[in-house]
Amino acid sequence: MIKGKVENIKDKIDGNELDLSLSNLTEVPVKDLAAFPKATVLDLSCNNLTVLNPEFCSLTHLIKIDLSKNQLVCLPDEIGQLSSLQHLDLYNNKLKKLPVGFSQLKSLKWLDLKDNPLEPALAKAAGDCLDEKQCKQCASRVLQHMKLLQEEAEKEQECRLLKARELEKKKEAKQREKEAREKEAQKKKKAEEKERKRKEYQAQMATSAAQEQQKKKKEKKKKAAQNQGKKTASECVPKAKRYICSLFFSLLLKLLLLLIVGVASVIAVCQLTDLRKEAFCVPVNVHFEETVRWAQGLDVVQQVIQKISDL
């Protein structure tokens, strides 16, 4: 029988007792045992067991278990699931301590922990188990001791949870602060970027306005120059016309004066000199006399003559 293999396990059952002692077991055949729930008393003494698998704790029908004279160094944390267990023999093993879940064995009435290298506090709580009374007291004291240890463990667990929560809160707070700083930095960066773009836009607009103003000034100067040119041209044309007209009238007046002077000279020659009897002066004199007569017939001329006479 090696590594938990048991042949003809049914033949080892006597009533409600299953005897697997001295079977050279290194593992407990849990699946085989689970097939016989009526076997509530299990004897596994004098084997080579070093540990119990957590599956062993699923045998909740067991009332009495004998694990004495093995090599057990620890018990599974799930041992508290053996809710029907009343009698547990762990004599002569290598146990130093018991799992906290041991305190859940509320039905346990009898316990033997002799010849185990127990921790001092647990050894003191267990005491001796030399008779039925002492073994019952051992079970009671050990359960009480394990309950205290469980309470301490729960407190420690609670403290660890509180510390973990505090650390988590601090971590979350630091993360929030970091996110807030990053958000503020990002906000500041965006504001700076916006301010930079605004300044660039203002500078661009100012440059555009200056260029537009310069363009308008150039256009204004150009228009003023054009207008001045037009004005000068328009002023020059009338001046030239007036000059030409003045020159023309001056020449015309001079010609007229020359003509008058010439005519007057001819008339004077034909009237006052001996040439009046010449052939070319006769028509001149005739026309002169007719003109004088005609002028004397005018009222204006008569008035002028009268005023001259009065003088």
Short mmCIF file of C-alpha atoms in Angstrom, two decimals:
data_model
loop_
_atom_site.label_atom_id
_atom_site.label_comp_id
_atom_site.label_asym_id
_atom_site.label_seq_id
_atom_site.Cartn_x
_atom_site.Cartn_y
_atom_site.Cartn_z
CA MET A 1 0.00 0.00 0.00
CA ILE A 2 1.87 3.03 -1.28
CA LYS A 3 0.86 6.63 -1.68
CA GLY A 4 -2.66 6.24 -0.39
CA LYS A 5 -3.63 3.21 -2.42
CA VAL A 6 -5.68 0.77 -0.32
CA GLU A 7 -6.86 -2.61 -1.62
CA ASN A 8 -10.17 -4.05 -0.48
CA ILE A 9 -10.98 -1.00 1.73
CA LYS A 10 -14.44 -2.43 2.29
CA ASP A 11 -12.89 -5.39 4.09
CA LYS A 12 -11.36 -2.99 6.65
CA ILE A 13 -14.72 -1.66 7.79
CA ASP A 14 -16.21 -3.08 10.99
CA GLY A 15 -19.53 -1.49 11.76
CA ASN A 16 -18.91 2.23 11.76
CA GLU A 17 -15.14 1.83 12.17
CA LEU A 18 -12.61 1.91 9.32
CA ASP A 19 -9.13 0.72 10.30
CA LEU A 20 -6.30 1.83 8.00
CA SER A 21 -3.57 1.75 10.64
CA LEU A 22 -0.20 0.20 9.82
CA SER A 23 -0.97 0.54 6.09
CA ASN A 24 2.23 2.37 5.15
CA LEU A 25 0.15 5.29 3.83
CA THR A 26 1.83 8.51 2.68
CA GLU A 27 -1.46 10.01 1.51
CA VAL A 28 -5.02 9.61 2.69
CA PRO A 29 -7.32 7.94 0.07
CA VAL A 30 -10.00 10.62 0.42
CA LYS A 31 -12.10 9.54 -2.59
CA ASP A 32 -12.25 5.94 -1.33
CA LEU A 33 -13.19 7.06 2.18
CA ALA A 34 -15.91 9.37 0.88
CA ALA A 35 -17.63 6.32 -0.62
CA PHE A 36 -18.36 4.99 2.89
CA PRO A 37 -20.08 7.80 4.82
CA LYS A 38 -21.36 5.36 7.46
CA ALA A 39 -17.77 4.74 8.61
CA THR A 40 -17.64 7.63 11.10
CA VAL A 41 -14.58 6.33 13.03
CA LEU A 42 -11.29 6.41 11.09
CA ASP A 43 -8.00 4.93 12.31
CA LEU A 44 -4.96 6.22 10.39
CA SER A 45 -2.40 5.62 13.12
CA CYS A 46 1.08 4.24 12.52
CA ASN A 47 1.46 5.40 8.90
CA ASN A 48 3.87 7.69 7.09
CA LEU A 49 1.60 10.72 6.71
CA THR A 50 3.41 14.09 6.68
CA VAL A 51 0.52 16.31 5.57
CA LEU A 52 -3.22 16.11 5.08
CA ASN A 53 -4.59 17.34 1.79
CA PRO A 54 -7.32 20.02 2.01
CA GLU A 55 -9.69 17.47 0.39
CA PHE A 56 -9.45 15.42 3.61
CA CYS A 57 -11.54 18.12 5.32
CA SER A 58 -14.48 17.27 3.03
CA LEU A 59 -15.05 14.06 5.09
CA THR A 60 -17.52 15.87 7.33
CA HIS A 61 -19.20 12.62 8.40
CA LEU A 62 -16.19 11.63 10.55
CA ILE A 63 -16.73 11.75 14.31
CA LYS A 64 -13.48 10.18 15.52
CA ILE A 65 -10.04 10.31 13.83
CA ASP A 66 -6.85 8.67 15.04
CA LEU A 67 -3.73 10.17 13.43
CA SER A 68 -1.28 9.17 16.15
CA LYS A 69 2.24 7.98 15.39
CA ASN A 70 2.60 9.66 11.97
CA GLN A 71 4.99 12.32 10.67
CA LEU A 72 2.49 15.21 10.43
CA VAL A 73 4.18 18.61 10.43
CA CYS A 74 1.02 20.63 9.83
CA LEU A 75 -2.74 20.41 9.47
CA PRO A 76 -4.76 22.01 6.65
CA ASP A 77 -6.34 25.43 7.27
CA GLU A 78 -9.69 23.93 6.20
CA ILE A 79 -9.74 21.51 9.17
CA GLY A 80 -12.51 23.56 10.75
CA GLN A 81 -14.88 22.12 8.10
CA LEU A 82 -14.94 18.80 10.01
CA SER A 83 -18.01 20.00 11.87
CA SER A 84 -18.96 16.52 13.29
CA LEU A 85 -15.48 15.72 14.68
CA GLN A 86 -15.57 15.00 18.43
CA HIS A 87 -12.43 12.92 19.02
CA LEU A 88 -8.98 13.73 17.51
CA ASP A 89 -5.80 11.85 18.38
CA LEU A 90 -2.58 13.58 17.22
CA TYR A 91 -0.22 11.80 19.61
CA ASN A 92 3.43 11.48 18.54
CA ASN A 93 3.65 13.66 15.44
CA LYS A 94 5.82 16.62 14.49
CA LEU A 95 3.30 19.42 14.95
CA LYS A 96 4.57 22.78 16.19
CA LYS A 97 1.37 24.72 15.82
CA LEU A 98 -2.23 24.35 14.76
CA PRO A 99 -4.05 26.29 12.00
CA VAL A 100 -6.34 29.11 13.09
CA GLY A 101 -9.27 27.23 11.54
CA PHE A 102 -8.87 24.62 14.33
CA SER A 103 -11.01 26.89 16.51
CA GLN A 104 -14.02 26.08 14.29
CA LEU A 105 -14.14 22.47 15.52
CA LYS A 106 -17.07 23.28 17.81
CA SER A 107 -18.02 19.62 18.33
CA LEU A 108 -14.50 18.58 19.51
CA LYS A 109 -14.62 17.02 23.00
CA TRP A 110 -11.38 15.00 23.14
CA LEU A 111 -7.86 15.89 22.00
CA ASP A 112 -4.39 14.39 22.45
CA LEU A 113 -1.30 16.44 21.46
CA LYS A 114 1.33 14.61 23.53
CA ASP A 115 4.80 14.08 22.07
CA ASN A 116 4.63 16.93 19.55
CA PRO A 117 7.20 19.79 19.44
CA LEU A 118 4.47 22.35 20.17
CA GLU A 119 5.12 26.05 20.60
CA PRO A 120 5.27 26.99 24.29
CA ALA A 121 1.94 28.81 24.39
CA LEU A 122 0.13 25.97 22.63
CA ALA A 123 1.89 23.34 24.78
CA LYS A 124 0.82 25.18 27.92
CA ALA A 125 -2.77 25.37 26.71
CA ALA A 126 -2.81 21.66 25.77
CA GLY A 127 -1.37 20.37 29.08
CA ASP A 128 -1.27 16.63 29.71
CA CYS A 129 -3.55 13.99 28.23
CA LEU A 130 -2.98 11.00 30.50
CA ASP A 131 -6.61 10.14 31.09
CA GLU A 132 -10.06 10.82 29.69
CA LYS A 133 -10.58 13.92 31.82
CA GLN A 134 -7.27 15.53 30.87
CA CYS A 135 -7.85 14.85 27.16
CA LYS A 136 -11.26 16.49 27.38
CA GLN A 137 -9.71 19.48 29.18
CA CYS A 138 -7.02 19.58 26.48
CA ALA A 139 -9.68 19.85 23.79
CA SER A 140 -11.47 22.65 25.66
CA ARG A 141 -8.32 24.63 26.46
CA VAL A 142 -6.84 24.28 22.98
CA LEU A 143 -10.12 25.41 21.35
CA GLN A 144 -10.18 28.41 23.69
CA HIS A 145 -6.52 29.16 22.90
CA MET A 146 -7.15 28.84 19.17
CA LYS A 147 -10.19 31.11 19.41
CA LEU A 148 -7.99 33.76 21.03
CA LEU A 149 -5.43 33.26 18.31
CA GLN A 150 -8.20 33.50 15.72
CA GLU A 151 -9.44 36.73 17.26
CA GLU A 152 -5.91 38.10 17.25
CA ALA A 153 -5.46 36.91 13.69
CA GLU A 154 -8.75 38.56 12.73
CA LYS A 155 -7.66 41.75 14.45
CA GLU A 156 -4.32 41.60 12.71
CA GLN A 157 -6.11 40.88 9.46
CA GLU A 158 -8.44 43.79 10.14
CA CYS A 159 -5.46 46.00 10.94
CA ARG A 160 -3.76 44.87 7.77
CA LEU A 161 -6.96 45.58 5.84
CA LEU A 162 -7.24 49.00 7.49
CA LYS A 163 -3.61 49.74 6.71
CA ALA A 164 -4.10 48.45 3.20
CA ARG A 165 -7.19 50.66 2.84
CA GLU A 166 -5.33 53.64 4.28
CA LEU A 167 -2.45 52.98 1.94
CA GLU A 168 -4.91 52.61 -0.91
CA LYS A 169 -6.62 55.85 0.12
CA LYS A 170 -3.26 57.61 0.36
CA LYS A 171 -2.31 56.12 -2.97
CA GLU A 172 -5.62 57.26 -4.46
CA ALA A 173 -5.18 60.69 -2.86
CA LYS A 174 -1.66 60.94 -4.29
CA GLN A 175 -2.98 59.77 -7.63
CA ARG A 176 -5.75 62.39 -7.48
CA GLU A 177 -3.20 65.05 -6.53
CA LYS A 178 -0.97 63.90 -9.35
CA GLU A 179 -3.89 63.94 -11.78
CA ALA A 180 -4.92 67.36 -10.45
CA ARG A 181 -1.37 68.66 -10.91
CA GLU A 182 -1.19 67.17 -14.37
CA LYS A 183 -4.61 68.60 -15.17
CA GLU A 184 -3.56 72.01 -13.82
CA ALA A 185 -0.29 71.82 -15.74
CA GLN A 186 -2.18 70.83 -18.87
CA LYS A 187 -4.67 73.63 -18.27
CA LYS A 188 -1.81 76.09 -17.75
CA LYS A 189 -0.10 74.79 -20.87
CA LYS A 190 -3.31 75.22 -22.85
CA ALA A 191 -3.74 78.74 -21.44
CA GLU A 192 -0.15 79.60 -22.36
CA GLU A 193 -0.63 78.12 -25.81
CA LYS A 194 -3.86 80.07 -26.20
CA GLU A 195 -2.13 83.27 -25.02
CA ARG A 196 0.74 82.63 -27.44
CA LYS A 197 -1.68 82.10 -30.32
CA ARG A 198 -3.62 85.21 -29.27
CA LYS A 199 -0.41 87.29 -29.28
CA GLU A 200 0.59 85.82 -32.62
CA TYR A 201 -2.87 86.61 -33.96
CA GLN A 202 -2.70 90.16 -32.61
CA ALA A 203 0.78 90.61 -34.07
CA GLN A 204 -0.43 89.23 -37.38
CA MET A 205 -3.46 91.50 -37.31
CA ALA A 206 -1.27 94.48 -36.38
CA THR A 207 1.10 93.65 -39.24
CA SER A 208 -1.83 93.26 -41.61
CA ALA A 209 -3.31 96.55 -40.38
CA ALA A 210 0.06 98.31 -40.80
CA GLN A 211 0.44 96.85 -44.29
CA GLU A 212 -3.12 97.85 -45.12
CA GLN A 213 -2.50 101.32 -43.75
CA GLN A 214 0.74 101.57 -45.73
CA LYS A 215 -1.10 100.36 -48.81
CA LYS A 216 -3.83 102.94 -48.27
CA LYS A 217 -1.22 105.68 -47.82
CA LYS A 218 0.48 104.62 -51.04
CA GLU A 219 -2.84 104.52 -52.86
CA LYS A 220 -3.74 107.91 -51.37
CA LYS A 221 -0.43 109.38 -52.45
CA LYS A 222 -0.85 107.81 -55.84
CA LYS A 223 -4.37 109.20 -56.18
CA ALA A 224 -3.18 112.59 -54.91
CA ALA A 225 -0.39 112.55 -57.47
CA GLN A 226 -2.83 111.53 -60.17
CA ASN A 227 -5.29 114.21 -59.07
CA GLN A 228 -2.50 116.77 -58.93
CA GLY A 229 -1.41 115.75 -62.42
CA LYS A 230 -4.97 116.01 -63.68
CA LYS A 231 -5.41 119.36 -61.92
CA THR A 232 -2.17 120.65 -63.35
CA ALA A 233 -3.15 119.41 -66.78
CA SER A 234 -6.63 120.90 -66.45
CA GLU A 235 -5.15 124.19 -65.25
CA CYS A 236 -2.62 124.25 -68.04
CA VAL A 237 -5.22 123.78 -70.75
CA PRO A 238 -7.27 126.92 -69.86
CA LYS A 239 -4.09 128.92 -69.39
CA ALA A 240 -2.88 127.85 -72.79
CA LYS A 241 -6.27 128.63 -74.27
CA ARG A 242 -6.40 132.00 -72.54
CA TYR A 243 -2.87 132.77 -73.69
CA ILE A 244 -3.72 131.87 -77.26
CA CYS A 245 -6.96 133.84 -77.13
CA SER A 246 -5.19 136.81 -75.61
CA LEU A 247 -2.50 136.66 -78.22
CA PHE A 248 -5.11 136.36 -80.95
CA PHE A 249 -7.14 139.32 -79.68
CA SER A 250 -3.99 141.35 -79.20
CA LEU A 251 -2.98 140.71 -82.76
CA LEU A 252 -6.52 141.36 -83.93
CA LEU A 253 -6.63 144.61 -81.98
CA LYS A 254 -3.31 145.67 -83.37
CA LEU A 255 -4.48 144.88 -86.86
CA LEU A 256 -7.69 146.78 -86.21
CA LEU A 257 -5.79 149.74 -84.87
CA LEU A 258 -3.46 149.62 -87.85
CA LEU A 259 -6.47 149.41 -90.10
CA ILE A 260 -8.14 152.36 -88.32
CA VAL A 261 -4.92 154.29 -88.38
CA GLY A 262 -4.50 153.39 -92.01
CA VAL A 263 -8.04 154.35 -92.90
CA ALA A 264 -7.76 157.53 -90.82
CA SER A 265 -4.49 158.32 -92.56
CA VAL A 266 -6.03 157.73 -95.96
CA ILE A 267 -9.06 159.86 -95.04
CA ALA A 268 -6.81 162.57 -93.64
CA VAL A 269 -4.68 162.51 -96.79
CA CYS A 270 -7.76 162.57 -99.01
CA GLN A 271 -9.42 165.37 -96.95
CA LEU A 272 -6.60 167.58 -95.97
CA THR A 273 -4.06 167.34 -98.74
CA ASP A 274 -4.00 168.18 -102.36
CA LEU A 275 -4.56 164.55 -103.13
CA ARG A 276 -8.27 164.76 -102.41
CA LYS A 277 -8.95 165.41 -106.03
CA GLU A 278 -7.12 162.35 -107.08
CA ALA A 279 -9.16 159.45 -108.47
CA PHE A 280 -8.47 157.04 -105.53
CA CYS A 281 -9.53 159.66 -102.93
CA VAL A 282 -12.91 160.58 -104.57
CA PRO A 283 -14.69 157.38 -103.41
CA VAL A 284 -13.00 157.64 -100.03
CA ASN A 285 -14.25 161.19 -99.54
CA VAL A 286 -17.72 160.28 -100.72
CA HIS A 287 -17.90 157.40 -98.24
CA PHE A 288 -16.46 159.57 -95.46
CA GLU A 289 -19.04 162.28 -95.99
CA GLU A 290 -21.87 159.76 -96.11
CA THR A 291 -20.60 158.20 -92.91
CA VAL A 292 -20.43 161.60 -91.18
CA ARG A 293 -23.95 162.40 -92.26
CA TRP A 294 -25.14 159.09 -91.08
CA ALA A 295 -23.40 159.52 -87.71
CA GLN A 296 -24.83 163.04 -87.31
CA GLY A 297 -28.27 161.62 -87.76
CA LEU A 298 -27.74 159.47 -84.65
CA ASP A 299 -29.02 160.91 -81.33
CA VAL A 300 -26.06 159.64 -79.41
CA VAL A 301 -23.61 161.38 -81.70
CA GLN A 302 -25.62 164.61 -81.54
CA GLN A 303 -25.56 164.49 -77.75
CA VAL A 304 -21.79 163.91 -77.78
CA ILE A 305 -21.33 166.87 -80.18
CA GLN A 306 -23.52 169.06 -77.98
CA LYS A 307 -21.51 168.23 -74.89
CA ILE A 308 -18.28 168.99 -76.73
CA SER A 309 -19.73 172.36 -77.85
CA ASP A 310 -20.76 173.21 -74.32
CA LEU A 311 -17.21 172.66 -73.17
#
